[in-house]
Short mmCIF file of C-alpha atoms in Angstrom, two decimals:
data_model
loop_
_atom_site.label_atom_id
_atom_site.label_comp_id
_atom_site.label_asym_id
_atom_site.label_seq_id
_atom_site.Cartn_x
_atom_site.Cartn_y
_atom_site.Cartn_z
CA MET A 476 16.52 33.51 -11.69
CA GLU A 477 12.24 33.57 -10.15
CA MET A 478 11.14 31.46 -13.24
CA ASP A 479 13.68 28.56 -12.59
CA LEU A 480 12.68 28.54 -8.49
CA PRO A 481 9.50 26.40 -9.34
CA PHE A 482 11.88 23.40 -11.08
CA VAL A 483 14.67 24.14 -7.77
CA PHE A 484 11.72 23.22 -5.20
CA LEU A 485 10.93 20.41 -7.34
CA ASP A 486 14.06 18.78 -8.23
CA LEU A 487 14.13 19.89 -3.50
CA VAL A 488 10.90 17.86 -3.54
CA LEU A 489 12.26 14.83 -6.01
CA HIS A 490 15.47 14.05 -3.76
CA ILE A 491 14.94 14.60 -0.91
CA ASP A 492 16.60 11.86 0.77
CA LYS A 493 19.55 14.10 -0.61
CA TYR A 494 19.18 16.84 0.87
CA LEU A 495 18.16 15.55 4.16
CA PRO A 496 21.39 16.08 5.81
CA GLY A 497 21.27 19.56 4.86
CA ILE A 498 17.10 20.59 5.66
CA ILE A 499 18.04 18.46 9.32
CA GLU A 500 20.84 21.15 9.96
CA SER A 501 19.10 24.60 9.26
CA TYR A 502 15.18 23.45 10.06
CA GLY A 503 16.16 21.52 12.75
CA PHE A 504 12.55 20.22 14.95
CA TRP A 505 11.22 21.53 11.58
CA THR A 506 12.69 18.35 9.56
CA PHE A 507 10.11 15.95 10.81
CA PRO A 508 6.87 17.31 9.16
CA ILE A 509 8.70 17.98 5.86
CA LEU A 510 9.11 14.29 6.20
CA PHE A 511 5.53 14.10 7.12
CA ALA A 512 4.89 15.93 4.54
CA ILE A 513 6.54 13.68 2.06
CA ILE A 514 5.84 10.54 2.89
CA PHE A 515 1.97 11.44 3.52
CA CYS A 516 1.55 13.17 -0.21
CA GLU A 517 3.41 9.57 -1.65
CA THR A 518 1.04 7.82 0.12
CA GLY A 519 -1.78 9.26 -0.21
CA LEU A 520 -2.03 11.10 -3.46
CA VAL A 521 -2.85 9.58 -5.99
CA VAL A 522 -0.78 11.99 -8.61
CA THR A 523 2.62 11.84 -6.73
CA PRO A 524 3.55 8.15 -6.88
CA TYR A 525 7.45 9.76 -7.62
CA LEU A 526 7.82 10.81 -4.76
CA PRO A 527 10.83 9.10 -2.59
CA GLY A 528 9.44 6.44 -0.80
CA ASP A 529 11.82 3.37 0.37
CA SER A 530 15.31 5.62 0.33
CA LEU A 531 13.26 8.62 1.55
CA LEU A 532 12.97 6.24 5.03
CA PHE A 533 16.46 4.76 4.85
CA VAL A 534 18.07 7.44 4.90
CA ALA A 535 15.81 9.22 7.72
CA GLY A 536 16.58 5.47 9.80
CA THR A 537 20.63 6.39 8.56
CA LEU A 538 20.88 9.37 9.97
CA ALA A 539 19.08 9.18 13.27
CA GLY A 540 21.80 5.94 13.51
CA ALA A 541 24.27 8.86 13.12
CA GLY A 542 23.20 10.74 15.40
CA TYR A 543 21.39 13.71 13.74
CA LEU A 544 17.03 12.47 14.35
CA ASN A 545 15.15 10.82 17.37
CA ILE A 546 14.69 7.43 15.74
CA GLU A 547 11.05 7.03 18.46
CA VAL A 548 9.62 10.31 17.05
CA LEU A 549 11.05 9.50 13.99
CA ILE A 550 9.22 6.55 13.69
CA VAL A 551 6.12 7.73 14.74
CA VAL A 552 6.41 10.65 12.84
CA LEU A 553 6.36 8.15 9.95
CA LEU A 554 4.16 5.76 10.75
CA ALA A 555 1.62 8.82 11.17
CA ALA A 556 2.20 10.00 7.25
CA ALA A 557 1.85 6.73 5.85
CA ILE A 558 -0.89 4.92 7.92
CA LEU A 559 -3.16 8.48 7.09
CA GLY A 560 -1.45 9.10 4.00
CA ASP A 561 -3.29 5.69 2.79
CA THR A 562 -6.41 6.17 4.83
CA VAL A 563 -7.06 9.39 2.88
CA ASN A 564 -5.97 8.34 -0.55
CA TYR A 565 -8.60 4.70 0.72
CA TRP A 566 -11.62 7.50 0.80
CA ILE A 567 -10.36 9.55 -1.94
CA GLY A 568 -10.41 6.28 -4.20
CA HIS A 569 -13.66 4.90 -2.77
CA THR A 570 -15.83 8.75 -3.74
CA THR A 571 -14.27 10.04 -6.53
CA GLY A 572 -12.73 6.98 -7.78
CA MET A 573 -14.08 7.03 -11.06
CA LYS A 574 -14.54 10.56 -11.94
CA VAL A 575 -9.68 10.61 -11.42
CA LEU A 576 -9.56 7.52 -13.67
CA ASP A 577 -12.09 9.50 -16.23
CA MET A 578 -9.29 12.09 -15.68
CA LYS A 579 -6.41 12.14 -18.19
CA CYS A 580 -3.73 13.60 -15.56
CA SER A 581 0.47 12.27 -17.07
CA PHE A 582 1.11 10.82 -13.35
CA VAL A 583 -1.51 8.56 -13.76
CA ARG A 584 -0.27 6.27 -16.07
CA ALA A 585 -2.77 3.41 -17.10
CA GLU A 586 0.38 0.50 -17.40
CA HIS A 587 0.54 1.55 -12.73
CA LEU A 588 -2.78 1.24 -12.26
CA ASP A 589 -2.83 -2.51 -14.34
CA LYS A 590 0.21 -3.81 -12.47
CA THR A 591 -2.06 -3.09 -9.24
CA ARG A 592 -5.20 -4.31 -10.26
CA GLU A 593 -3.07 -7.34 -11.28
CA TYR A 594 -1.31 -8.02 -7.70
CA PHE A 595 -4.83 -7.20 -6.29
CA ALA A 596 -6.62 -10.28 -8.64
CA ARG A 597 -3.65 -12.45 -7.17
CA TYR A 598 -2.54 -11.70 -3.22
CA GLY A 599 -6.31 -9.91 -2.54
CA GLY A 600 -6.81 -7.38 0.04
CA ILE A 601 -2.70 -8.33 1.15
CA THR A 602 -1.90 -6.16 -1.56
CA ILE A 603 -2.01 -3.27 0.30
CA VAL A 604 0.23 -5.34 2.94
CA ILE A 605 2.78 -6.14 -0.24
CA ALA A 606 1.93 -2.99 -1.56
CA ARG A 607 4.33 -1.36 0.80
CA PHE A 608 8.36 -2.31 -0.64
CA VAL A 609 6.90 -1.85 -3.72
CA PRO A 610 7.08 1.61 -5.75
CA PHE A 611 4.21 3.15 -7.06
CA ILE A 612 2.27 -0.06 -6.26
CA ARG A 613 2.18 1.42 -3.02
CA THR A 614 0.58 4.64 -3.98
CA PHE A 615 -2.06 3.00 -6.24
CA ALA A 616 -3.21 0.19 -4.20
CA PRO A 617 -5.07 2.27 -1.30
CA PHE A 618 -7.09 4.09 -3.70
CA LEU A 619 -7.49 1.30 -6.05
CA ALA A 620 -9.15 -0.32 -3.08
CA GLY A 621 -11.12 2.41 -2.28
CA VAL A 622 -12.84 2.38 -6.21
CA GLY A 623 -13.57 -1.06 -5.14
CA LYS A 624 -15.24 -0.73 -2.51
CA MET A 625 -13.24 -2.73 -0.26
CA SER A 626 -14.44 -3.10 3.68
CA TYR A 627 -12.79 -0.28 5.11
CA ARG A 628 -12.28 -2.51 8.37
CA TRP A 629 -9.99 -5.23 6.84
CA PHE A 630 -8.76 -2.04 4.56
CA LEU A 631 -7.48 -0.46 7.92
CA THR A 632 -6.33 -3.46 9.33
CA TYR A 633 -4.19 -3.61 5.86
CA ASN A 634 -3.04 -0.35 6.00
CA ILE A 635 -1.59 -0.49 9.85
CA VAL A 636 0.35 -3.78 9.10
CA GLY A 637 1.23 -3.06 6.16
CA ALA A 638 2.27 0.69 7.99
CA VAL A 639 4.13 -0.93 10.89
CA LEU A 640 6.99 -3.59 8.61
CA TRP A 641 7.16 -1.46 5.45
CA VAL A 642 8.11 2.11 8.25
CA LEU A 643 10.41 -0.84 11.09
CA ALA A 644 12.36 -2.15 7.97
CA PHE A 645 13.41 0.54 5.84
CA THR A 646 13.85 2.30 8.73
CA LEU A 647 15.17 0.47 11.29
CA VAL A 648 18.58 -1.39 8.98
CA GLY A 649 19.20 2.32 8.22
CA PHE A 650 18.60 2.88 11.53
CA PHE A 651 22.20 0.34 11.71
CA PHE A 652 23.65 0.88 9.69
CA GLY A 653 24.40 4.21 10.32
CA GLY A 654 25.68 4.30 13.82
CA LEU A 655 28.18 1.78 12.86
CA PRO A 656 31.42 3.92 13.55
CA ILE A 657 32.65 3.01 9.97
CA ILE A 658 29.62 4.88 8.42
CA LYS A 659 29.96 7.71 11.00
CA GLU A 660 33.04 8.99 8.86
CA ASN A 661 31.76 9.03 5.78
CA PHE A 662 28.25 9.97 5.80
CA SER A 663 28.13 11.87 2.98
CA LEU A 664 29.86 9.67 0.94
CA ILE A 665 26.59 7.05 1.97
CA VAL A 666 24.47 9.46 1.14
CA TYR A 667 26.22 10.29 -2.22
CA LEU A 668 25.88 5.51 -2.11
CA ILE A 669 21.55 5.40 -1.62
CA ILE A 670 21.04 7.96 -4.11
CA GLY A 671 22.46 6.26 -6.84
CA VAL A 672 21.56 2.51 -6.22
CA SER A 673 18.35 4.53 -6.14
CA MET A 674 18.44 6.17 -9.66
CA LEU A 675 19.61 2.45 -10.86
CA ALA A 676 16.10 0.69 -9.63
CA VAL A 677 14.25 4.13 -11.68
CA GLY A 678 16.66 4.09 -14.28
CA SER A 679 15.85 0.39 -14.78
CA ILE A 680 12.33 1.19 -14.25
CA ILE A 681 12.09 3.72 -17.02
CA PHE A 682 14.22 1.44 -18.90
CA GLN A 683 11.63 -1.76 -19.22
CA MET A 684 9.04 0.93 -20.49
CA LEU A 685 10.48 1.85 -23.02
CA ARG A 686 11.94 -1.28 -24.36
CA LYS A 687 8.22 -2.48 -23.11
CA SER A 688 6.90 0.79 -25.25
CA SER A 689 9.34 -0.52 -28.02
CA CYS A 690 8.58 -3.87 -28.00
CA ASN A 691 4.33 -3.18 -28.52
CA GLU A 692 5.59 -0.69 -31.95
CA ARG A 693 7.61 -3.31 -33.36
CA VAL A 694 4.90 -5.68 -33.42
CA THR A 695 1.52 -3.69 -33.79
CA GLY A 696 3.49 -1.35 -36.32
CA PRO A 697 3.55 2.67 -37.18
CA GLU A 698 -0.42 2.68 -37.64
CA GLY A 699 -1.13 -0.09 -34.24
CA LYS A 700 -1.81 -2.76 -36.79
CA ASN A 701 -0.38 -5.96 -37.21
#
């Protein structure tokens, strides 16, 4: 049973949006520090891009709309977590970025870094704002901004603008839906629906990655030769 505890904890962290109603019921106000920690880690640590972001904001907003959380406190907590997370990520990239990139870490996938570099090449600094709405890119963008020595003054501006747009967009949409009578009456069903959509999105990403890997293998052959 003790051997299962790490896996239970990992499942709780990775799918906190699914467990959030129960967490609120059990911990009350302490739910806010938990939400802060998850969003901070997802945006602030380059090794935790798999944590829930968009779905967590939406579910939290829905719960606030249903009366389970205070919306004002929720928005302040999420904004603080998102802004501080990106800031920490920037300075990690700025100070030790190349050492992190040289480390072989299964959580930091080369394709995610390459995709983020493509965003920077195409959109420049505004990538920090755009990346807020793109899973994985959201985690790597501030890190690469630090590696590339982007002016911190400009980074902070993009960081704040992106955080405000991201948090308000998902949280307030969730808050609106959470306040509807039909949502309140079928809240458990809605939560499972949100989780299902999130899993489909993740499944789609994994499918595309596997398909791309399969295509590359067919092109290069088993020994990597044309």
